[in-house]
Amino acid sequence: MENTAKKFTTKKEFFKQYKKKSRLQEIWRSFLKNKLAVVGLVLFALIIIVAIAAPLIANYNNAAIKVNVQGRLSAPNAEHMFGTDEMGRDIFARIVHGARISLVVGLSAVAIALFVGGAFGAIAGFFGGMVDNVIMRCMDVFLCLPDVLLALAIVAAFGTNQLNMTIAIGLSFTPKFSRVVRSAVMTVRGIEYVEAARAIGATNTQIITKHILINCIGPIIVQVTLYVASAILTISALSFIGLGIQAPIPEWGNMLASGRAYMRDHAYIVMAPGLAIFVTILSLNLLGDGLRDALDPRLKQ
Amino acid sequence: MDIKKVNEKGNTLEIKNLVIHYVSEDEVVKAVNGVDITIASGKTLGLVGETGAGKTTTALSILNLVPDPQGKIISGEVLLEGKNVLTMSDSELEELRGDKVAMIFQDPMTSLNPVLTVGDQIAEGLEIHRKISKGEALKQAKEMLELVGIPAERAGEYPYQFSGGMKQRVVIAIALACSPDLLIADEPTTALDVTIQAQVLILINDLKQKYHMSMLMITHDLGIVAEVCDEVSIVYAGRILEHGTLEDIFDNMRHPYTKGLFGALPDIEVRRTELKPIKGLMPDPTNLPSGCPFHPRCDYAMEVCSKLPPETKWLSDTHCVECHLYKDTNESML
C-alpha cells in the first residue's frame, strides 16, 4: 500500500513539471493577452507614480497654489507645460498635486464602501432569509438615491472637507458593494467545501472569512477598480459644484469649475484637468474590464 | 489512543425513529421516515440504498447539518455516546463536529477549498479543536498527509495540483486529523475510478483499525459493503427494510428489495446471464405509496402490503426485516 502510494506520487511529480502554472499565473497570462487592459494598467500605474512623486515633480507652495498675477493665463510654453490659470498658477503642478487628492479620496471612499457594504453583503448572503431581507431592503432604500445626490446630502449636512467627502462618497457606494458581495457569497456558500468546513466544526465567522470571502475575491476586485473610477468622477463632480475640495487646494473638479469662465479664450485651462479625469477613469475602466475577463473563465474565448 | 467514553451499551451512535422532511412552499419531501441505526464502538455499518433513499440526509442529521430552512427534523433522536445531537446548542455542535464525528464527502473535487493549501485545510480542524498554534497544527497536518500516503512536502500545494484520488486522500486526512470516534463516509469512492477506489478503501480500512473508529459507510455499491462493513442496513424511501450482519445480508437476504439489489449485480462466473433490474422506479418522496413503500415494485406483493406498513420482524439476534412476508415466520423455520 505504502509503496504504491509512493510510486504514484513520484509519477505525479514527474507530470507536474509540465503543468507547473499556478492559478495566479494563468490569470496574469490571460490578462496580458488583453492589450487594452495592459494599457489601462500601465496608465494607472503611471498616475499612481505621479501622485506619489508629486513633490519631486512640482513644488506645491511655489507652483501649485502661489498666486502670480503677472503670469496669469499664459498658454502652454516651455516654462509652463500646460500653461497657467487665471491666478497665474502652473496648471501642470496643480494637475500633479490634484492626482493625490483624487486617488486618496477615491481609494479610501471605495475602501469604506467595501468594508461596510462588504460586511453587510456577506452577512446577508451567508445567513439568507430574514437577515438578508432586512439588510438588503435597507440597502435598497439607499440605492434609490443617485449616488451624487446622496453624497451631496451628506456633505451638505456635515460640511465640506476632505474627510466628510470621503465618508459621503464611501457611504453612497456602500449599497452597491453590499449587492455585489452578497451575490458572490450566495454562489459560493452552496458549494460543498463550505459544508465540509462546517462539518469539521468551523464557526460561521471562520467560514465566512476563511472559506467564502476568499473565493469571492474576483468579482470584488473588478468592482473595486470600476468604482474607484466612479468615486474619482464623483469627487470632481462635487468639487465642480463647490461642495468638494475647496480652492485654493488643487483638485481636478474645482480646476474645471474655476477655469470654466475662461474656457472660450483659454481652452487649455479646462482641457488639462478634463484630460486628467478622462485618462484616469479610462485607465481604471480598461483595467477593471481586463480583470473581469481574466478572472471569469466563462468569458474566455 | 485515548479510551473512548461510551454509554452503557457501548454504542457510539444510536439513531432512534428519525423522521426528516424537506418542506417547500407547495410540497413536502419525505426524505427519512423512521430510521433506526445503532453502531457499536469500533464497528462499521453500511447504509445501502438507491439515490434519493435518504442516506445522505440521515448522515447529515448526525452532525445536525440538515439544510436549515427547508429540512425539518420531525421526530427522533440522534444519540452520540448518549447525548442527543439534535438538541445541542451551536457551540456544542461546533465542538462536536470534526472532533467526535467527522465526515468524508462524496466529491473530493468540490469538498476542498480551491484557494487554500491542503496543509492549511488539514490544519484547520486541529487549530479549532486542539487549540494549538498554527505552526504546530501544520506540523501535525503534514504527519496526516504522510499517513494517507502523500509526501509531507506537498502540504503547501493547492487542491488543483492533486489528482482526484489524491484529493480524496486529502479529504480523508482532514476528516481523520482530530481522530474522531465516528467517521461518516458519504459515498467516498463514487467520484473516483475503480483502481483508485480500491486504494482509498484499503486506506480507510487501515486507518479505521488503527484509530479504532466506528464508521458509517454510505454507498450504493454492495462490493464496497462486503469489503469494509460489519453490519448492513438496506434503506428504501427513508426506511430501513432489512438490517443484519454482513453474513445475514449477503448469504441469507430476506427482503424482496434486498434480493432485487443482489439480482441486479452482474455475476462474474456466468457472464452471459442477463442482469435482473428491479422493475419500476424509486417512489416519489412527495407522494409515498401507502403501506409498504416497496409494494408497487415488489414481485411478492400481497393485498396487505398496500394497506398496512409492515412491522420490524427480528429473524435472529442480529437480523431484522420489515416485510409482511415474514410476519409469521420464526427463527426455526428459516
XYZ file of C-alpha atoms in Angstrom, chain B residues 50-239:
190
model
C -30.633 3.870 -4.221
C -30.104 7.538 -4.924
C -32.685 9.562 -3.042
C -33.355 6.913 -0.419
C -32.427 9.350 2.368
C -28.928 8.086 3.119
C -27.151 11.429 2.987
C -29.909 13.208 4.906
C -29.587 10.634 7.678
C -25.829 11.157 7.726
C -26.138 14.947 7.846
C -28.500 14.674 10.804
C -25.694 13.077 12.836
C -23.784 16.359 12.530
C -27.040 18.318 12.777
C -26.242 19.742 9.356
C -29.564 19.055 7.640
C -30.075 22.093 5.345
C -31.739 24.593 7.602
C -34.759 26.419 6.300
C -36.131 23.516 4.197
C -35.068 20.460 6.172
C -37.266 19.783 9.195
C -36.489 17.115 11.732
C -39.985 15.976 12.597
C -39.132 13.493 15.304
C -36.462 11.167 16.541
C -33.233 11.198 18.453
C -29.633 11.068 17.343
C -27.604 9.933 20.314
C -23.862 10.246 20.082
C -22.366 8.488 23.057
C -25.648 9.019 24.826
C -26.057 12.745 24.059
C -28.749 13.955 21.707
C -27.165 15.876 18.844
C -30.464 17.365 17.735
C -30.924 19.376 20.936
C -27.351 20.652 21.225
C -26.501 24.362 21.119
C -24.471 25.809 18.257
C -21.265 25.969 20.274
C -21.668 22.374 21.464
C -22.179 21.337 17.858
C -19.075 23.189 16.704
C -17.091 21.335 19.360
C -18.517 18.033 18.261
C -18.128 18.430 14.511
C -14.737 17.341 13.301
C -13.622 16.281 16.777
C -16.048 13.497 17.717
C -17.669 12.986 14.343
C -16.052 13.665 11.000
C -17.416 13.301 7.532
C -15.842 12.364 4.235
C -17.801 13.982 1.454
C -18.821 12.440 -1.812
C -16.923 14.551 -4.282
C -13.318 15.478 -3.478
C -13.339 17.927 -6.407
C -15.779 20.261 -4.665
C -15.218 19.482 -0.995
C -11.768 21.081 -0.916
C -11.422 24.849 -0.881
C -9.578 25.747 -4.104
C -7.735 28.762 -2.695
C -6.281 27.241 0.481
C -3.313 24.877 0.561
C -4.113 21.322 1.553
C -1.890 21.701 4.618
C -3.943 24.661 5.816
C -7.153 22.762 5.268
C -5.999 19.781 7.296
C -4.611 22.074 9.992
C -7.879 23.998 10.275
C -9.670 21.281 12.245
C -6.666 20.802 14.513
C -6.477 24.528 15.229
C -10.157 24.626 16.091
C -10.327 21.570 18.301
C -6.869 21.096 19.751
C -6.314 24.801 20.461
C -2.752 24.607 19.207
C -0.669 27.149 17.328
C -0.746 27.350 13.564
C 2.807 26.029 13.251
C 2.106 23.030 15.440
C -1.132 22.320 13.565
C 0.713 22.453 10.248
C 3.282 20.008 11.560
C 0.557 17.567 12.539
C -1.168 18.178 9.201
C 1.995 17.048 7.441
C 2.021 13.873 9.539
C -1.575 13.240 8.499
C -0.600 13.696 4.852
C 2.154 11.104 5.225
C -0.355 8.804 6.882
C -2.615 8.866 3.817
C 0.338 8.282 1.525
C 1.116 11.786 0.305
C 4.630 13.192 0.868
C 4.642 15.896 3.546
C 6.378 18.369 1.212
C 3.181 18.674 -0.755
C 1.328 20.300 2.157
C 1.972 23.718 0.609
C 0.251 22.863 -2.654
C -3.262 23.707 -3.735
C -6.024 21.188 -4.443
C -5.865 21.680 -8.218
C -2.326 20.315 -8.165
C -3.630 16.935 -6.993
C -5.394 14.181 -8.886
C -8.877 13.003 -7.888
C -7.638 10.052 -5.855
C -5.107 12.189 -4.010
C -7.716 14.831 -3.304
C -9.874 12.170 -1.707
C -6.858 11.170 0.415
C -6.575 14.791 1.489
C -10.270 14.805 2.369
C -9.697 11.656 4.428
C -6.732 13.304 6.144
C -8.921 16.298 7.023
C -11.608 14.008 8.441
C -9.142 11.970 10.477
C -6.980 14.854 11.682
C -8.661 15.023 15.090
C -9.049 11.223 15.344
C -12.856 11.211 15.575
C -14.847 8.478 17.314
C -17.224 8.197 14.411
C -16.377 8.615 10.769
C -19.165 9.166 8.279
C -18.134 8.274 4.760
C -20.713 9.513 2.277
C -20.051 7.554 -0.898
C -16.321 8.245 -0.564
C -15.418 6.494 -3.788
C -18.274 7.434 -6.105
C -16.288 10.155 -7.867
C -13.177 8.018 -8.288
C -12.268 5.432 -10.882
C -12.141 1.785 -9.932
C -8.406 1.372 -9.365
C -8.271 4.410 -7.101
C -11.438 3.222 -5.336
C -9.601 0.140 -4.142
C -6.660 2.175 -2.825
C -8.926 4.575 -0.981
C -10.982 1.754 0.544
C -7.887 -0.039 1.778
C -6.658 3.222 3.240
C -9.941 3.890 5.051
C -9.994 0.344 6.383
C -6.404 0.534 7.643
C -6.926 3.857 9.368
C -10.227 2.752 10.876
C -8.491 -0.153 12.542
C -5.512 1.926 13.577
C -7.647 4.514 15.353
C -10.377 2.090 16.446
C -13.085 4.279 14.951
C -16.699 3.478 14.348
C -17.802 4.162 10.822
C -20.974 4.789 8.909
C -20.353 3.896 5.287
C -22.920 5.250 2.888
C -22.861 3.657 -0.511
C -24.865 2.041 -3.227
C -22.067 -0.326 -4.090
C -22.528 -3.735 -2.472
C -18.916 -4.606 -3.297
C -17.703 -1.834 -1.006
C -20.040 -3.046 1.722
C -18.594 -6.548 1.521
C -15.113 -5.090 1.774
C -15.421 -2.743 4.745
C -18.617 -3.258 6.732
C -19.540 -5.360 9.743
C -23.262 -4.720 9.514
C -25.536 -3.587 6.738
C -28.782 -1.629 6.654
C -30.765 -1.570 3.433
C -32.559 1.765 3.047
C -35.524 2.335 0.812
C -37.634 5.517 0.650
C -36.343 6.671 4.017
C -36.941 3.401 5.879
